[in-house]
Coordinates of N, CA and C in Angstrom, one line a residue:
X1 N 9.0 -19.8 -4.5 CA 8.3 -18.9 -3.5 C 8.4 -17.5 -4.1
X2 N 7.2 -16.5 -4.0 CA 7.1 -15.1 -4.4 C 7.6 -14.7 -2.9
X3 N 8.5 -14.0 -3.3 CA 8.7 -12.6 -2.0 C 8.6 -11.2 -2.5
X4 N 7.3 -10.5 -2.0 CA 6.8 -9.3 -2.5 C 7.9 -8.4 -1.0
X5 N 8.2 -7.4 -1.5 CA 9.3 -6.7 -0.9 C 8.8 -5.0 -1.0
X6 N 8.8 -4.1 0.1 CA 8.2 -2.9 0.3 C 8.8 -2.0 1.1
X7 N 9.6 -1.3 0.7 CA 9.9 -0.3 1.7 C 9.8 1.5 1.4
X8 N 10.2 2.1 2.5 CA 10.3 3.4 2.7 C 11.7 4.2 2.5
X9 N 11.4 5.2 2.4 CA 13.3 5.8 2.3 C 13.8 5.3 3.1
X10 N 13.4 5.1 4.8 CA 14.4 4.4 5.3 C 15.2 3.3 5.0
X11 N 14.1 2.2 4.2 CA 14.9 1.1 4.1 C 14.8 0.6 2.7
X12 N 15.1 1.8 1.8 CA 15.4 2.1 0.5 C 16.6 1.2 0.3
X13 N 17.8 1.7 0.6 CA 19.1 0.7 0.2 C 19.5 -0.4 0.7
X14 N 18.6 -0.9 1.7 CA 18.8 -2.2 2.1 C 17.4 -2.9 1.3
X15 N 16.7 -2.4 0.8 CA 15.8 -3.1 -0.4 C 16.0 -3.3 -1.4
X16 N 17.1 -2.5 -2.1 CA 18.0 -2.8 -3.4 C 19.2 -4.0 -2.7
X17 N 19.7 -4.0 -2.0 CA 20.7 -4.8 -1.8 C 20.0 -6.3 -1.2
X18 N 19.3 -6.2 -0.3 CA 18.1 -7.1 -0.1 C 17.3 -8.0 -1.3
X19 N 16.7 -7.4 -2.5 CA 16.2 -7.9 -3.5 C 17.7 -8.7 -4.5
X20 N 18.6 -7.9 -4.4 CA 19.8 -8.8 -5.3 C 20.2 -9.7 -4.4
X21 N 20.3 -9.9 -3.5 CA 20.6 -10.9 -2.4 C 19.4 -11.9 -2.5
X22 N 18.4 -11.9 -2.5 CA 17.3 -13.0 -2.6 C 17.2 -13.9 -4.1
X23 N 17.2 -13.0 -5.2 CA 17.2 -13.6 -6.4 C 18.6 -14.1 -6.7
X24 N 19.7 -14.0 -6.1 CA 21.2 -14.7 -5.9 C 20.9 -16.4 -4.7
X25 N 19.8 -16.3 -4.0 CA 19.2 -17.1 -3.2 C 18.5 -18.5 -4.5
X26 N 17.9 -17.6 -5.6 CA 16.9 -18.5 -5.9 C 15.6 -17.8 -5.6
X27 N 15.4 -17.2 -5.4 CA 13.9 -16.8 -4.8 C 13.6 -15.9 -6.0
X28 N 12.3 -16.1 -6.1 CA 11.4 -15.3 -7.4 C 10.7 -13.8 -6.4
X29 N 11.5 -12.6 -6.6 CA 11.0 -11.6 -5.8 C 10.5 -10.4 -7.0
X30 N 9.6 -9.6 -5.8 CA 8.5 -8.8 -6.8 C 9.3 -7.5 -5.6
X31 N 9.6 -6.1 -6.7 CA 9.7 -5.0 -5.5 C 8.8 -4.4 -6.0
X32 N 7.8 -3.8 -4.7 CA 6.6 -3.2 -4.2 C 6.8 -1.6 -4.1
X33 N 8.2 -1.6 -4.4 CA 8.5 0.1 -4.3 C 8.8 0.3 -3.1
X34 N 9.0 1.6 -2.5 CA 9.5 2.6 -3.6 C 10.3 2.4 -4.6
X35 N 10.3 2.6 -5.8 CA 11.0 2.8 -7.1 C 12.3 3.9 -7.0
X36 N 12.0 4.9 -6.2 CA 13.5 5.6 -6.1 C 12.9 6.0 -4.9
X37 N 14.3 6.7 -4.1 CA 14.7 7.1 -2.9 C 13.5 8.7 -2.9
X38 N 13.1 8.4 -1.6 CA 12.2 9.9 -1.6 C 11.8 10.0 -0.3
X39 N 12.2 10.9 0.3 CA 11.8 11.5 1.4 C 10.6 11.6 2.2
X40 N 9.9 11.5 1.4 CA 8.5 12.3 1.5 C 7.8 10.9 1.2
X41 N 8.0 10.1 1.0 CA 6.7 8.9 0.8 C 6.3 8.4 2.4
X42 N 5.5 7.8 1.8 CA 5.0 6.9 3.0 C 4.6 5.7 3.1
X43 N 5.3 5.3 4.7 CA 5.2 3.6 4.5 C 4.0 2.8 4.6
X44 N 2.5 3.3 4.8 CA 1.6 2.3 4.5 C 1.4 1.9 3.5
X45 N 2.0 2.6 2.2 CA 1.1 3.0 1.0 C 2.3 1.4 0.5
X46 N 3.0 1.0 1.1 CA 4.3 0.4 0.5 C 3.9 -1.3 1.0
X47 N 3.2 -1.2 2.6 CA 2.6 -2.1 3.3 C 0.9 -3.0 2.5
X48 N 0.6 -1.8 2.4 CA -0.9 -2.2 1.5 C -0.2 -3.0 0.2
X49 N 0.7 -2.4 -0.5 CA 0.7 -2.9 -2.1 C 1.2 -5.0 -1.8
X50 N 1.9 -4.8 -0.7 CA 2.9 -6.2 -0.5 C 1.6 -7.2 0.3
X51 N 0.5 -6.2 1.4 CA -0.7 -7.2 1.5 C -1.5 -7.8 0.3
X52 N -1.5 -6.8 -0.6 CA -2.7 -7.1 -1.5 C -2.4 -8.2 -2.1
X53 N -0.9 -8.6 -2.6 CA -0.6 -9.5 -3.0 C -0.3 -10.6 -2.7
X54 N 0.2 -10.3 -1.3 CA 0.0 -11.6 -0.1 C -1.5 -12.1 -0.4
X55 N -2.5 -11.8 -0.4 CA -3.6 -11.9 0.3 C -4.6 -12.4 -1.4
X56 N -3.7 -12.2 -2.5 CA -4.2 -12.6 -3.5 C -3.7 -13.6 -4.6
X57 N -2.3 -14.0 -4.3 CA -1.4 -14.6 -4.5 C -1.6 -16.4 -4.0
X58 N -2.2 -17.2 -4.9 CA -2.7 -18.6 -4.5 C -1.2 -19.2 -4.0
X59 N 0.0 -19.0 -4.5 CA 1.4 -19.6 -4.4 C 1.6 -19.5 -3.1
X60 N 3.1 -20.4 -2.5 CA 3.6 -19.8 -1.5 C 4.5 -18.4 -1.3
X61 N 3.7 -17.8 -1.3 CA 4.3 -16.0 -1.2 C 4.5 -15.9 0.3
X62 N 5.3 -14.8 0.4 CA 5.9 -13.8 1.3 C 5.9 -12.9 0.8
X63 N 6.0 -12.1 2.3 CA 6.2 -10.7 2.3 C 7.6 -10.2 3.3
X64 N 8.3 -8.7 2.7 CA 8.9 -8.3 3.5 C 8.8 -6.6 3.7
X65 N 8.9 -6.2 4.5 CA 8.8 -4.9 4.2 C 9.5 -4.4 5.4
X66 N 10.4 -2.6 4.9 CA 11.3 -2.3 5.7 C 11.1 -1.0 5.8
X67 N 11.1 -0.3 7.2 CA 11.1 0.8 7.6 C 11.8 1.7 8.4
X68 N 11.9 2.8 9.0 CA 12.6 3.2 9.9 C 12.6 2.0 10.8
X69 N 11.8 2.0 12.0 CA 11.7 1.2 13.4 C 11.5 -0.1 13.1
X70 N 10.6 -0.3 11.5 CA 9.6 -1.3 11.3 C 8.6 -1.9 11.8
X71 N 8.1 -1.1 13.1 CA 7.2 -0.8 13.3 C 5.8 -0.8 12.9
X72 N 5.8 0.5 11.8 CA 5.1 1.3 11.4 C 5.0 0.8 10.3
X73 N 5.4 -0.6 9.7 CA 5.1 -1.7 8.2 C 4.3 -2.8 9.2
X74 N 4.5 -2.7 10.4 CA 4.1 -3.7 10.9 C 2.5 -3.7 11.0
X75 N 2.2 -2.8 12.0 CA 1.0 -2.0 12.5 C 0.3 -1.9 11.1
X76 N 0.7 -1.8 10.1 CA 0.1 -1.2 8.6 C -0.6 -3.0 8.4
X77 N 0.5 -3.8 8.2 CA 0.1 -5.0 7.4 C -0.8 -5.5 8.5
X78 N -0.8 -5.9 9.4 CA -1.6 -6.4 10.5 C -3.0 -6.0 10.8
X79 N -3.4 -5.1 9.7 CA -4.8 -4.2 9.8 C -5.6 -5.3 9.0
X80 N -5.1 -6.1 8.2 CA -5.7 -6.8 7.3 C -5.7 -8.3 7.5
X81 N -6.6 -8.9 7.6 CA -7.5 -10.3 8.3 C -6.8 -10.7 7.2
X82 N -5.8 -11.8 7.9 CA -5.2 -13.0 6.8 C -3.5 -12.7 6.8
X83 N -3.6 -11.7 7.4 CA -1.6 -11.2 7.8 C -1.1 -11.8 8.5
X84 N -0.2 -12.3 9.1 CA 0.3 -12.7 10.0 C 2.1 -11.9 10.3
X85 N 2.0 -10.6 10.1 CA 3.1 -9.4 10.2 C 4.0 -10.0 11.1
X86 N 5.1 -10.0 11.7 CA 6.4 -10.2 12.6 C 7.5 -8.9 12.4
X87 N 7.4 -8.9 13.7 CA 8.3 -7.7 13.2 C 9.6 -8.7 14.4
X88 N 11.2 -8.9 13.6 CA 12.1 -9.4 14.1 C 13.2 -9.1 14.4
X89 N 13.6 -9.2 15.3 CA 15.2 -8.1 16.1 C 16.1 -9.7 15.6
X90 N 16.2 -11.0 15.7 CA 16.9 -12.1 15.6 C 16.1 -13.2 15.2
X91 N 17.1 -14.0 15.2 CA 17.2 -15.5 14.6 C 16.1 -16.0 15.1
X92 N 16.3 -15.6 16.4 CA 15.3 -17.1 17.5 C 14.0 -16.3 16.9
X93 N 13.6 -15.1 17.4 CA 12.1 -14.4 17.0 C 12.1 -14.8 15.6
X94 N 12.3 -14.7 14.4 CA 12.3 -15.2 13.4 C 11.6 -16.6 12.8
X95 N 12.6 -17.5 13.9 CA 12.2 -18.9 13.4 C 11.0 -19.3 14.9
X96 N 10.8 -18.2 15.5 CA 9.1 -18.6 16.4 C 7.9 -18.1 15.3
X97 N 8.5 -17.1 14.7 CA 7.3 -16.1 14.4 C 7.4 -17.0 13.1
X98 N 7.9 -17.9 12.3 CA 7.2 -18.6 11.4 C 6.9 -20.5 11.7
X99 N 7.8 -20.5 12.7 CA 7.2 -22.2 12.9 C 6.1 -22.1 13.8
X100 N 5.7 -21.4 15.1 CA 4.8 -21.3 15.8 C 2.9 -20.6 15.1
X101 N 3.6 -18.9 14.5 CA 2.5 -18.3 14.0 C 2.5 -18.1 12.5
X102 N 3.0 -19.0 11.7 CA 3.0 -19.2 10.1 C 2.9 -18.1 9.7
X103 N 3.9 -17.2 10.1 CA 4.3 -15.2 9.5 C 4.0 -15.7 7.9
X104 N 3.8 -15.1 7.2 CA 3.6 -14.5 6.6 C 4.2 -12.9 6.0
X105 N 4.2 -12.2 6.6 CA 5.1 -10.7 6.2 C 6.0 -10.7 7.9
X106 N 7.1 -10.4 6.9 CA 9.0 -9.6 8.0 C 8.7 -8.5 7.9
X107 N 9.0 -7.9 9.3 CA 9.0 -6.7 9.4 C 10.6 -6.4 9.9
X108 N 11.0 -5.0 9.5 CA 12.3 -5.1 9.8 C 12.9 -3.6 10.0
X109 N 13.7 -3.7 11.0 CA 14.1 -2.0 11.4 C 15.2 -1.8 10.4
X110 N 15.5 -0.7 9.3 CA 16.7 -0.7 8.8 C 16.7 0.2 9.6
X111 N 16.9 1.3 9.9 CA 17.8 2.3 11.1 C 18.2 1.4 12.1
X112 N 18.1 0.2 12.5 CA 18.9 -0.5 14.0 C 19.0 -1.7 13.1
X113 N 19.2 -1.9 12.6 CA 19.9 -3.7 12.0 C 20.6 -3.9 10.7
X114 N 22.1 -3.8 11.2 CA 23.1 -3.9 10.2 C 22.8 -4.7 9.0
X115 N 23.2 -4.8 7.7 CA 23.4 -5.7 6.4 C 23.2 -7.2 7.3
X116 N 24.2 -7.3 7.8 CA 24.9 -8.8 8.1 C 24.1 -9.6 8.6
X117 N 23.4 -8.5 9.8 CA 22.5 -9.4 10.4 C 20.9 -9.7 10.2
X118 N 20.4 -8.6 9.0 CA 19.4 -8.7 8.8 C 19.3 -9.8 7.8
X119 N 20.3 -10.3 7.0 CA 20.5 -11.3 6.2 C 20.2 -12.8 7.0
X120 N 20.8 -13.0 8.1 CA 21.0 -13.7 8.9 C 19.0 -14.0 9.9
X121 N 18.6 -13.0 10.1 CA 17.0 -13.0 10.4 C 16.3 -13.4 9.3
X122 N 16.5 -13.1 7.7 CA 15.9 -13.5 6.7 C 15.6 -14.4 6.8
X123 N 17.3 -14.9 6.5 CA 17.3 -16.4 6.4 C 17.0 -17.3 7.1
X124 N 16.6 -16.7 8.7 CA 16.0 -17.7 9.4 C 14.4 -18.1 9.3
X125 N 13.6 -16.8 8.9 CA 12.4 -16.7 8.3 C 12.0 -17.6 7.5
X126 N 12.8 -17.4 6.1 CA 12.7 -17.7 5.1 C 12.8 -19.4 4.9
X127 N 13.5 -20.0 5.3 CA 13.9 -21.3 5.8 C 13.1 -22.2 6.7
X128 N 12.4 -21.5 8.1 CA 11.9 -22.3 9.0 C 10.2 -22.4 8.2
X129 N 10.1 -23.7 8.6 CA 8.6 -24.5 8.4 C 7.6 -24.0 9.4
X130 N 6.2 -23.9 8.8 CA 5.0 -23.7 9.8 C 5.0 -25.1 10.7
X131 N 5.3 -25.3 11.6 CA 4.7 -26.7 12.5 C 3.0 -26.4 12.4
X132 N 2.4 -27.3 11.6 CA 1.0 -27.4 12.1 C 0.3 -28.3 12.7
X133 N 1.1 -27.9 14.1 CA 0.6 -28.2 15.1 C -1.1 -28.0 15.2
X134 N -2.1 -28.6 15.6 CA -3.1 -28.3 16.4 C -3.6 -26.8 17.1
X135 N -2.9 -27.0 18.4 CA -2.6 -25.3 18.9 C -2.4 -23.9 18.2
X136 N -1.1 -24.5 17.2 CA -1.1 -22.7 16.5 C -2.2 -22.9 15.5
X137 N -2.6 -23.9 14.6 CA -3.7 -23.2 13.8 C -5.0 -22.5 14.4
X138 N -5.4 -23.7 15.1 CA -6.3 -23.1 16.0 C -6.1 -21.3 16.9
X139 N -4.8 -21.3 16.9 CA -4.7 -19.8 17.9 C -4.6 -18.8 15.8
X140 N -3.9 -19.3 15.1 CA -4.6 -18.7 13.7 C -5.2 -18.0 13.6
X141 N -6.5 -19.3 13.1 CA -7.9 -19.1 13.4 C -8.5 -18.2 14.2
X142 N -8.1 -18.0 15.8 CA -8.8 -16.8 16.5 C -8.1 -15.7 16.0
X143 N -7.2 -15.4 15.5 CA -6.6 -14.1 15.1 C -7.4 -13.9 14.1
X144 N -7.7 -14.3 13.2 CA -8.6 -14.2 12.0 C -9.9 -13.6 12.0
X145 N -10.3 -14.4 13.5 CA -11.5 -13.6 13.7 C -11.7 -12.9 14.9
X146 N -10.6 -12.3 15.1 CA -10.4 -11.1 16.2 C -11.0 -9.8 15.4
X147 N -11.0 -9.8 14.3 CA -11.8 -8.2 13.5 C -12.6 -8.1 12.4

């Protein structure tokens, strides 16, 4: 699995620590930048690069991307038909937002969520199966063509 990975100054050093943590996993990850710490960037420009590839990438890819609130990675990737963005505080939201609605991109607050535990949401993500159920594809599908 590709995990395309994007963050902002905020969640600059938990993206370096983050990316050596995944490829110690096994996981084949791409970083989306920022390339160094900078004050001044901005997070859609970080959001766009990790959809493009989501959204062009035939493999099973992911995305993660981290921001101050994470919020505002969220609202970004969700602009684009075929995202399925989650923004997750824990475990349980984690493993709804990919067995229920087949997430696709983590969204994640580094200013409110320690190393330990954001490891711990990953790996709940990263781990849990889409159930394709009936119901959620179908509710999918209407997200798809909500715009």
């Amino acid at each position: 699995m590709n995990i395309y990975i994007g963050a902002d100054h905020h969640g600059f050093k938990d993206k370096t620590k983050l990316i050596d943590y995944l490829k110690s996993q096994g996981y084949e990850v791409i970083d989306e930048g920022d390339v160094s710490l900078n004050p001044e960037d901005d997070f859609p420009v970080f959001a766009a690069k990790v959809v493009q590839h989501i959204l062009s990438d035939n493999s099973d890819s992911r995305g993660i991307l981290l921001c101050g609130s994470g919020q505002g990675m969220c609202m970004a990737a969700n602009r684009f038909k075929g995202i399925r963005a989650s923004m997750c505080w824990d475990e349980k939201e984690a493993y709804s937002a990919r067995h229920d609605d087949d997430s696709n991109i983590l969204c994640l607050s580094a200013d409110n969520t320690d190393w330990e535990y954001m490891k711990r949401i990953i790996e709940a993500w990263l781990t849990t199966p889409f159930a394709p159920e009936e119901r959620f594809i179908r509710r999918i599908k209407e997200l798809d063509n909500l715009g």
